[in-house]
PDB file of C-alpha atoms in Angstrom:
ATOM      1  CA  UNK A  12       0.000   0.000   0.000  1.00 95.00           C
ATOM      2  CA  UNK A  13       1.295   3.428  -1.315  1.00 97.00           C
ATOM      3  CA  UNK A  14       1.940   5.630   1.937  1.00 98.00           C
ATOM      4  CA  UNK A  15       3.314   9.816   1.558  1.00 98.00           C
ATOM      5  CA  UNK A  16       3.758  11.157   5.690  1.00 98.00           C
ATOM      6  CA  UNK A  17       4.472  15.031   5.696  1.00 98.00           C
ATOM      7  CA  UNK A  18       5.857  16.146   8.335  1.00 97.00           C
ATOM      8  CA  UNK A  19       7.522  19.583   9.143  1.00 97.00           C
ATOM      9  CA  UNK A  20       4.599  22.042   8.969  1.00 94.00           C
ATOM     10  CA  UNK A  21       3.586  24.615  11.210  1.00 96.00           C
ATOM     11  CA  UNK A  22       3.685  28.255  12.009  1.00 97.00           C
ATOM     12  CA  UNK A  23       6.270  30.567  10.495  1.00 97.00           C
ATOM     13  CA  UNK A  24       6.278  34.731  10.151  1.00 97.00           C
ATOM     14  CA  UNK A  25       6.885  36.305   6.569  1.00 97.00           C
ATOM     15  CA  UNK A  26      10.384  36.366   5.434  1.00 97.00           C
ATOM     16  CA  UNK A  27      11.163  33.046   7.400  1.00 98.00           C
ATOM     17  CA  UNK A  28      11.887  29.513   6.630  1.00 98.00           C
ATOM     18  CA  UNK A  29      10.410  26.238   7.022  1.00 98.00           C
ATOM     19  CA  UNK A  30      11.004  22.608   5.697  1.00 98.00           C
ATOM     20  CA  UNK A  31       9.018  19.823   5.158  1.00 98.00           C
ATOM     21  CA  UNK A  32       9.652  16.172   4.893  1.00 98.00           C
ATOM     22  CA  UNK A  33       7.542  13.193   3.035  1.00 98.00           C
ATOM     23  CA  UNK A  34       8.391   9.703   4.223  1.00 98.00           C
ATOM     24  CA  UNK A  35       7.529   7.202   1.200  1.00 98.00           C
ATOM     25  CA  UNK A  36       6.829   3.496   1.498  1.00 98.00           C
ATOM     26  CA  UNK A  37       4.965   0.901  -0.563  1.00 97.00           C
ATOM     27  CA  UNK A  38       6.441   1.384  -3.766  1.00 97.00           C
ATOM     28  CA  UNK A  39       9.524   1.955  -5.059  1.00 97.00           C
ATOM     29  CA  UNK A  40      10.692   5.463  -4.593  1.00 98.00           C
ATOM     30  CA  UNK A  41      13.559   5.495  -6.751  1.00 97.00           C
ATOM     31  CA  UNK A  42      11.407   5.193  -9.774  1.00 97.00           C
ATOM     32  CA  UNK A  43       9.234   7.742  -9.472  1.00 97.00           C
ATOM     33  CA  UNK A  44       9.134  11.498  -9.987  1.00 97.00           C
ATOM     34  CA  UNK A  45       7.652  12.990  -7.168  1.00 98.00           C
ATOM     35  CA  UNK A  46       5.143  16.330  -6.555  1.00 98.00           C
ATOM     36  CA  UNK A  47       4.361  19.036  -3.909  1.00 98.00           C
ATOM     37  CA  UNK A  48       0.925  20.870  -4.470  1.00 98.00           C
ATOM     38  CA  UNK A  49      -1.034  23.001  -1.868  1.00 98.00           C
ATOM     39  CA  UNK A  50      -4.104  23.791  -1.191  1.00 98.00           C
ATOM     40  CA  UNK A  51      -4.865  27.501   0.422  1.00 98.00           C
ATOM     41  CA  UNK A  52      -7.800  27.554   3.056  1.00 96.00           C
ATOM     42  CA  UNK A  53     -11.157  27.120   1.290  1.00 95.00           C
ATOM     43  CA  UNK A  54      -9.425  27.025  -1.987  1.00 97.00           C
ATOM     44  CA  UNK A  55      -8.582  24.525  -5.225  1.00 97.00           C
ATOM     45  CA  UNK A  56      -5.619  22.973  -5.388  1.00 97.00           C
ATOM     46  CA  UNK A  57      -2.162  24.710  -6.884  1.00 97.00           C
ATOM     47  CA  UNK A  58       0.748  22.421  -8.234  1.00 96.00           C
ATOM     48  CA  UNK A  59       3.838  23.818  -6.616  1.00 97.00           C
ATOM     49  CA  UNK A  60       6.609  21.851  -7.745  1.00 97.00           C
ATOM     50  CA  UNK A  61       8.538  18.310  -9.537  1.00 97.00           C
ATOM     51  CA  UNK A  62      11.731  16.516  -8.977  1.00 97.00           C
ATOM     52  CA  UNK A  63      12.375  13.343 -11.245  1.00 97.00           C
ATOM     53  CA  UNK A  64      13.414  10.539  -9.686  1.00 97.00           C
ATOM     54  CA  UNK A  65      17.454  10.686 -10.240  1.00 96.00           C
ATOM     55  CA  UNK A  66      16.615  14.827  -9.517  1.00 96.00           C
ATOM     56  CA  UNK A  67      17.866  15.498 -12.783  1.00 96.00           C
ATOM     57  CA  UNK A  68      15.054  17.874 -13.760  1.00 96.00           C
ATOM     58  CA  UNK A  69      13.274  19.578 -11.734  1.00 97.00           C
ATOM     59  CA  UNK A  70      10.230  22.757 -12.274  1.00 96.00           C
ATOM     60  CA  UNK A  71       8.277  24.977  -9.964  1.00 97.00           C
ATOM     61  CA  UNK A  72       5.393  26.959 -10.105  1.00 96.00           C
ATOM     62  CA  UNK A  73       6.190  31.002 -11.041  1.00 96.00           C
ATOM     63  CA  UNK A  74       4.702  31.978  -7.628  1.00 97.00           C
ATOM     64  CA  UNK A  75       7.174  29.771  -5.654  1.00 98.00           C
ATOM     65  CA  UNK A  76      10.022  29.762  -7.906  1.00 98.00           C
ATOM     66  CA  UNK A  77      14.001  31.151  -6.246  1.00 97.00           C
ATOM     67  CA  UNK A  78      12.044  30.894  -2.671  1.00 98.00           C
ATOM     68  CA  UNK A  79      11.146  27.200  -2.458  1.00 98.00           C
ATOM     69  CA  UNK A  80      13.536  24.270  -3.362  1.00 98.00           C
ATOM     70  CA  UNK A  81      12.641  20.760  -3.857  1.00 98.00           C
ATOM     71  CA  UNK A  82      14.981  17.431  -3.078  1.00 98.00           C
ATOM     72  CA  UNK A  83      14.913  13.861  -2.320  1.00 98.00           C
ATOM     73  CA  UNK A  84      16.805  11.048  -1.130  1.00 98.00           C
ATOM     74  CA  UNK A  85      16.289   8.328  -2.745  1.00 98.00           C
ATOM     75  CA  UNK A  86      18.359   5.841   0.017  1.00 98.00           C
ATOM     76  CA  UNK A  87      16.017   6.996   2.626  1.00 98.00           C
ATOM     77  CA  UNK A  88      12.571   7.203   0.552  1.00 98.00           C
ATOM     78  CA  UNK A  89      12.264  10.679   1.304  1.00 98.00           C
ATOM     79  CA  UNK A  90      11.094  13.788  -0.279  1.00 98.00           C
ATOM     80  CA  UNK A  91      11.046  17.294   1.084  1.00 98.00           C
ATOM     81  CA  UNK A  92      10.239  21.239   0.040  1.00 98.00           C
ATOM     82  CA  UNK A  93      12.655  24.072   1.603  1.00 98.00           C
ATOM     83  CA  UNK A  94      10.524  27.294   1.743  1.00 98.00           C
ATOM     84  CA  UNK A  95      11.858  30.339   2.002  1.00 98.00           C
ATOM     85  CA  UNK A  96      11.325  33.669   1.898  1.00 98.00           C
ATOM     86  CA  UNK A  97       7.931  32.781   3.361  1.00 98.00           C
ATOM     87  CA  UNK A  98       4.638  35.009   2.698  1.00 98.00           C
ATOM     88  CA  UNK A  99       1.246  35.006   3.856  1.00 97.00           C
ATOM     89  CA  UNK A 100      -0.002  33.665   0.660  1.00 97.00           C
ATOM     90  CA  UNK A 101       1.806  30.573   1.102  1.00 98.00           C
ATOM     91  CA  UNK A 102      -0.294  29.255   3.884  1.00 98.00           C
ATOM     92  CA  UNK A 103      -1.718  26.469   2.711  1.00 98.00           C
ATOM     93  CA  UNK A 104      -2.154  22.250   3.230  1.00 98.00           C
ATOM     94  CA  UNK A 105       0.810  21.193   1.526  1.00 98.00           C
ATOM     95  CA  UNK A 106       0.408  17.626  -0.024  1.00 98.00           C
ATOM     96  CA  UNK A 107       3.617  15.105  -1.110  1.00 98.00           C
ATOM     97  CA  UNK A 108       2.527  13.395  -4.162  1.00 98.00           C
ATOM     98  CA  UNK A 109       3.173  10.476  -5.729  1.00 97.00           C
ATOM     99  CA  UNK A 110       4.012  11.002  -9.603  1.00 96.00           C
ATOM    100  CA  UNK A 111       4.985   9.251 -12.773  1.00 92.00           C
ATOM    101  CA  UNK A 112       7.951   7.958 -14.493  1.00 91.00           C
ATOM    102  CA  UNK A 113       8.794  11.385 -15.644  1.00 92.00           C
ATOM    103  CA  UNK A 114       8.094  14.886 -14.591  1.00 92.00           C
ATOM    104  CA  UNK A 115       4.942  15.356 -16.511  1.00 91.00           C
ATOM    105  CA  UNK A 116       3.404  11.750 -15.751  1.00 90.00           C
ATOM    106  CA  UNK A 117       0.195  11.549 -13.862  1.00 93.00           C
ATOM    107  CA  UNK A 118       0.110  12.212 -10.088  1.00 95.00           C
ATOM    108  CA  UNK A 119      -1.941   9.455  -8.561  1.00 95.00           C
ATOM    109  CA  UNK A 120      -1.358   9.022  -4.323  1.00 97.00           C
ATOM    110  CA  UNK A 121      -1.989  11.740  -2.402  1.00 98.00           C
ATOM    111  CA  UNK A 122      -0.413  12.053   1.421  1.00 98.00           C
ATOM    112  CA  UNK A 123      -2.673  13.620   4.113  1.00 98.00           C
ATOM    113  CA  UNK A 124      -1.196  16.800   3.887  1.00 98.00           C
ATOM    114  CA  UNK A 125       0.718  19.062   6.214  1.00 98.00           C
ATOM    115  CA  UNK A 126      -0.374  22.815   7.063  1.00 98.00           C
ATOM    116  CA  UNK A 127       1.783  25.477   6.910  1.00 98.00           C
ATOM    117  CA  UNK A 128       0.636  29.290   8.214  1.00 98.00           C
ATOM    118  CA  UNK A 129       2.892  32.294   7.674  1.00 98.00           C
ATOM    119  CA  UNK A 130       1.835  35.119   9.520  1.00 97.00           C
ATOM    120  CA  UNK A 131       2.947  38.100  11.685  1.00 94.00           C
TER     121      UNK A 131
ATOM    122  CA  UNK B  16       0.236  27.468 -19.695  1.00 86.00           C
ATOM    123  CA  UNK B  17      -3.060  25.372 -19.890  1.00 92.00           C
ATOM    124  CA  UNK B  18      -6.329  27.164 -18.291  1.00 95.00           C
ATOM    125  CA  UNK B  19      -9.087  24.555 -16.910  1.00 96.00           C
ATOM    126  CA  UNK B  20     -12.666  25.865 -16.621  1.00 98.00           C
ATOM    127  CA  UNK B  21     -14.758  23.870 -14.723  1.00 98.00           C
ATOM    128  CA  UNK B  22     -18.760  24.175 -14.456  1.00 96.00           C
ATOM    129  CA  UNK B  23     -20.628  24.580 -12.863  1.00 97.00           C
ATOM    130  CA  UNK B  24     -19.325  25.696  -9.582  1.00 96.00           C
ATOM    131  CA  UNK B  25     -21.587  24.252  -7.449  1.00 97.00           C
ATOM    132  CA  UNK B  26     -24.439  21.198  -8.559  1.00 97.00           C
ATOM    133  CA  UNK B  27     -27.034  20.405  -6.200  1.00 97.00           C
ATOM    134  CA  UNK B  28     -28.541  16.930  -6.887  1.00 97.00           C
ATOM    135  CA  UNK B  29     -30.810  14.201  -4.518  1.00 96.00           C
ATOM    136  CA  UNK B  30     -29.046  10.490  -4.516  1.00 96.00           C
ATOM    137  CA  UNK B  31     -29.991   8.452  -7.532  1.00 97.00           C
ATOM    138  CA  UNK B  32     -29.709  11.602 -10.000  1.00 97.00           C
ATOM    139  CA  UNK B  33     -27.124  12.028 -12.760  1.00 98.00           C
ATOM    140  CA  UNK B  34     -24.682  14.284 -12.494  1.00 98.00           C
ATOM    141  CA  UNK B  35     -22.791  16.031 -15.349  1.00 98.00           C
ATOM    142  CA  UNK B  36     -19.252  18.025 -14.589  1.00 98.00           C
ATOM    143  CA  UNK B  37     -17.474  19.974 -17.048  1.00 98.00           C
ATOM    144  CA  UNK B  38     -13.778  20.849 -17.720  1.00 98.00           C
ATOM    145  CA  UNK B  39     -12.779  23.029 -20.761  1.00 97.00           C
ATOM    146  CA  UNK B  40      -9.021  23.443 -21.370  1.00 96.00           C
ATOM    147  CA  UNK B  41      -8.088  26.868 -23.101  1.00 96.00           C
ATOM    148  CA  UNK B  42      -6.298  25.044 -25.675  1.00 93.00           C
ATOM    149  CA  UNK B  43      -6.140  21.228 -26.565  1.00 92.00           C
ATOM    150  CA  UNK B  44      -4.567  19.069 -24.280  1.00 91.00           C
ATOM    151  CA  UNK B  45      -2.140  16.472 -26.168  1.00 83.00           C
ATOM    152  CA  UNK B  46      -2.958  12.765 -25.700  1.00 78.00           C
ATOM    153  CA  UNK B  47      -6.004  13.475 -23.631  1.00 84.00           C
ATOM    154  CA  UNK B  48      -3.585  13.902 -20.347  1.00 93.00           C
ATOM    155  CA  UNK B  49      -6.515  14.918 -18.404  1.00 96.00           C
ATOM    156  CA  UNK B  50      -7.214  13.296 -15.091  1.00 97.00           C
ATOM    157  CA  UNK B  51     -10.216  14.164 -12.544  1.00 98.00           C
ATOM    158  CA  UNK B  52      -9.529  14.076  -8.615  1.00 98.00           C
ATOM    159  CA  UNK B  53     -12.396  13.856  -5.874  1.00 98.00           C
ATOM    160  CA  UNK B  54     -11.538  15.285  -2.744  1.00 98.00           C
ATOM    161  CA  UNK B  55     -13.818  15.098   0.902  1.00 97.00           C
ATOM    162  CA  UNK B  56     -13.571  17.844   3.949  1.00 95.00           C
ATOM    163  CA  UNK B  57     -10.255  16.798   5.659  1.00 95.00           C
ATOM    164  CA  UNK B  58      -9.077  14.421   3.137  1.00 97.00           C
ATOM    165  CA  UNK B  59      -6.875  14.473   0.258  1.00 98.00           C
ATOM    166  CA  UNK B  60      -7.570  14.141  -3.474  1.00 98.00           C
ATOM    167  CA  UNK B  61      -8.237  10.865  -4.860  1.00 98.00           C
ATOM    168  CA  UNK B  62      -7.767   9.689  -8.423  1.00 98.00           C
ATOM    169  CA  UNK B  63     -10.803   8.505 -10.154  1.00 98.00           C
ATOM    170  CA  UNK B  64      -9.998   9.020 -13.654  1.00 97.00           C
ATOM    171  CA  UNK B  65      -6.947   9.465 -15.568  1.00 97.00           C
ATOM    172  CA  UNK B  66      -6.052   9.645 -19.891  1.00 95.00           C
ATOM    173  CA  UNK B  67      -9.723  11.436 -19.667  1.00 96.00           C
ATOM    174  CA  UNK B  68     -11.494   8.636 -19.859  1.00 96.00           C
ATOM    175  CA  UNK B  69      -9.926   5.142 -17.591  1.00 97.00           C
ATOM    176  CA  UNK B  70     -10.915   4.704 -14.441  1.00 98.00           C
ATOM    177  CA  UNK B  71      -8.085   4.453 -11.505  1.00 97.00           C
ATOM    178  CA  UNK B  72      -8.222   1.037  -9.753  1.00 95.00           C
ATOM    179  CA  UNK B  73     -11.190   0.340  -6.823  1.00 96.00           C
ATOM    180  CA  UNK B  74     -13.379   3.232  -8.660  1.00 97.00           C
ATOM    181  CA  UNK B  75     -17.062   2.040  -9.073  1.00 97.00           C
ATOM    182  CA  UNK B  76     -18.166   2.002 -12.836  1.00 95.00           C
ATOM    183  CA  UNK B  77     -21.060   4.580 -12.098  1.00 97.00           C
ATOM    184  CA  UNK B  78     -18.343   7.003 -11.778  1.00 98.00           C
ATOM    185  CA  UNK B  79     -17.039   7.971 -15.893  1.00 98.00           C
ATOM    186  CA  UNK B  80     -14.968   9.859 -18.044  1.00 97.00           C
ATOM    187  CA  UNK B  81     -15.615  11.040 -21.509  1.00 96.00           C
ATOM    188  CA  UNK B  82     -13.928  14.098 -23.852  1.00 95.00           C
ATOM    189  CA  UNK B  83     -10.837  15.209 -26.127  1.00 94.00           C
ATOM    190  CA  UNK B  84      -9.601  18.213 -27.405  1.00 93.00           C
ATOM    191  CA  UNK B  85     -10.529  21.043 -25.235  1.00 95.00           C
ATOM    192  CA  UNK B  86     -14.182  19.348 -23.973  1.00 96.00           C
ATOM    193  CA  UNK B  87     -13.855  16.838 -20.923  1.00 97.00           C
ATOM    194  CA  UNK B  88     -16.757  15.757 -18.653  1.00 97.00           C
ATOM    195  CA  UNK B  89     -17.049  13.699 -15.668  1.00 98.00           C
ATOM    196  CA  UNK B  90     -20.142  11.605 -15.312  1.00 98.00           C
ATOM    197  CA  UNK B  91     -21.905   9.837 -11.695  1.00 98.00           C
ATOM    198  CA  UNK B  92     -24.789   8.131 -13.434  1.00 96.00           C
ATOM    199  CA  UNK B  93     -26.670   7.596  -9.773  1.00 96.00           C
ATOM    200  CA  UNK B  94     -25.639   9.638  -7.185  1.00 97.00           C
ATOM    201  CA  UNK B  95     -24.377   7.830  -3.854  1.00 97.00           C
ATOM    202  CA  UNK B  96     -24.056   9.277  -0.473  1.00 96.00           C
ATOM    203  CA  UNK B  97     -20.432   9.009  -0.570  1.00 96.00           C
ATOM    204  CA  UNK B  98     -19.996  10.744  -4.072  1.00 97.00           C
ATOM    205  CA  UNK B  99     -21.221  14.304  -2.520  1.00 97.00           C
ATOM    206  CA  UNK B 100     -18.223  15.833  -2.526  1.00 98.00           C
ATOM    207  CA  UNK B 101     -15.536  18.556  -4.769  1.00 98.00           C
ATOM    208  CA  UNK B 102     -14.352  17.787  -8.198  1.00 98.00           C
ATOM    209  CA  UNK B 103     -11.102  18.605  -9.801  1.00 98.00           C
ATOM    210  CA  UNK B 104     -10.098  17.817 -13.396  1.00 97.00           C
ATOM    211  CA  UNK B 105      -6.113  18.390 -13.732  1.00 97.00           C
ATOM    212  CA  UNK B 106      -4.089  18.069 -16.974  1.00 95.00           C
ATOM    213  CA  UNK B 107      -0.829  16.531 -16.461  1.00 92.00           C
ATOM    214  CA  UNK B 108       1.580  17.159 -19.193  1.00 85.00           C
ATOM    215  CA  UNK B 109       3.620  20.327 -19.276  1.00 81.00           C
ATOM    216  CA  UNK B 110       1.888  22.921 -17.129  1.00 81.00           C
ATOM    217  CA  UNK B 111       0.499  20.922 -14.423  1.00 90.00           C
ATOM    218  CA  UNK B 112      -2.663  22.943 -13.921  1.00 93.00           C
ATOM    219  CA  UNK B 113      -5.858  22.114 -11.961  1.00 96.00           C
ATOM    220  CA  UNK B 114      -9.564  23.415 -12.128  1.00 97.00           C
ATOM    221  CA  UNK B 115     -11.313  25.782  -9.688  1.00 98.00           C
ATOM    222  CA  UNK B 116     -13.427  22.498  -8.724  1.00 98.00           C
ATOM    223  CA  UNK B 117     -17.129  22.156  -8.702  1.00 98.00           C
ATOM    224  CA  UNK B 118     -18.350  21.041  -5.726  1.00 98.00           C
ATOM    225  CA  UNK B 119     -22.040  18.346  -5.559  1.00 98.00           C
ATOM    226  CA  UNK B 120     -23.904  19.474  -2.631  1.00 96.00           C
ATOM    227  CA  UNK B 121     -26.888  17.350  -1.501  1.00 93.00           C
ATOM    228  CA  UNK B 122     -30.496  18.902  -2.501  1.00 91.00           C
TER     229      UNK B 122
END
């Protein structure tokens, strides 16, 4: 059974930093490009960014893009999303998705999600 | 980068009805790489249909797919208890986009 575990969320004021984690198990991690896309309070969901699964390419969305920086380690099964530079419009759910063979294959497993407020 | 419309926003329906979601992509998305998600308060989004029209894998056959092009729709053919919930339809190919969502409230 496909399981994605964020961890790392939480409170953080504008201009700071946070990190969060995604512990993968059930398939094999290695072979998969893996996502991170949010979901604001009350809103639709935003794709934020794609590593591939050597993390030879990699993309972000324009609104994250030279503040938030995606890696993985593929010997531990993890994934995570450093965010800096942190504004208020980056509070959202942030979800670690499972993706496809390359970077634009289909995301299918979602994990629970992890909430992360920026605020003064 | 590839806009998704979705309508409407919100469909109110009674269980056993049909209901009819649409996506329209501002230009034509290649190989129909057009996927719809179902998300529930508190949970996240679950795959139900992916290449526009094949259904993911434990998704009941009442639940469908159908479009090309620019025109995809998402079909319950009789609304259960459990399908009241948002829709998303999501093209995955080169820009990654999602739709605002149309949510199926109970009548």
């Amino acid at each position: 059974e496909v399981q994605l575990v964020e961890s790392g969320g939480g409170f953080a004021q504008p201009g700071r930093s946070l990190r969060l984690s995604c512990a993968a198990s059930g398939f094999t991690f290695e072979d998969y490009a893996m996502h991170w896309v949010r979901q604001a309070p009350g809103e639709g969901l935003e794709w934020v960014s794609v590593i591939s699964w050597n993390s030879g390419r990699i993309d972000y969305a324009d609104s994250v893009k030279g503040r938030f920086t995606i890696s993985r380690d593929n010997a531990k099964s993890f994934l995570y999303l450093q965010m800096d530079s942190l504004r208020s419009e980056d509070t959202a759910v942030y979800y670690c998705v499972k993706g496809g063979a390359t970077i634009y294959g289909l995301v299918d497993y979602w994990g629970q999600g992890s909430l992360v407020t920026v605020s003064s | 980068e590839i806009v998704l419309t979705q309508s409407p926003g919100t469909l109110a329906l009674s269980p056993g009805e049909k209901a009819t979601l649409s996506c329209r992509a501002s230009e034509s998305v290649a190989s129909n790489n057009l996927a719809w998600f179902q998300q529930k308060p508190g949970q996240p989004p679950r795959l139900l249909i992916f290449g526009a029209s094949d259904r993911a894998a434990g998704i009941p056959d009442r639940i469908s797919g159908s479009g090309s092009g620019t025109d995809f729709t998402l079909t319950i053919s009789r609304l259960e208890p459990e399908d009241f919930a948002v829709y998303y339809c999501h093209h995955y190919d080169t820009s990654r986009t999602f739709g605002q969502g149309t949510k199926v409230d109970i009548k």
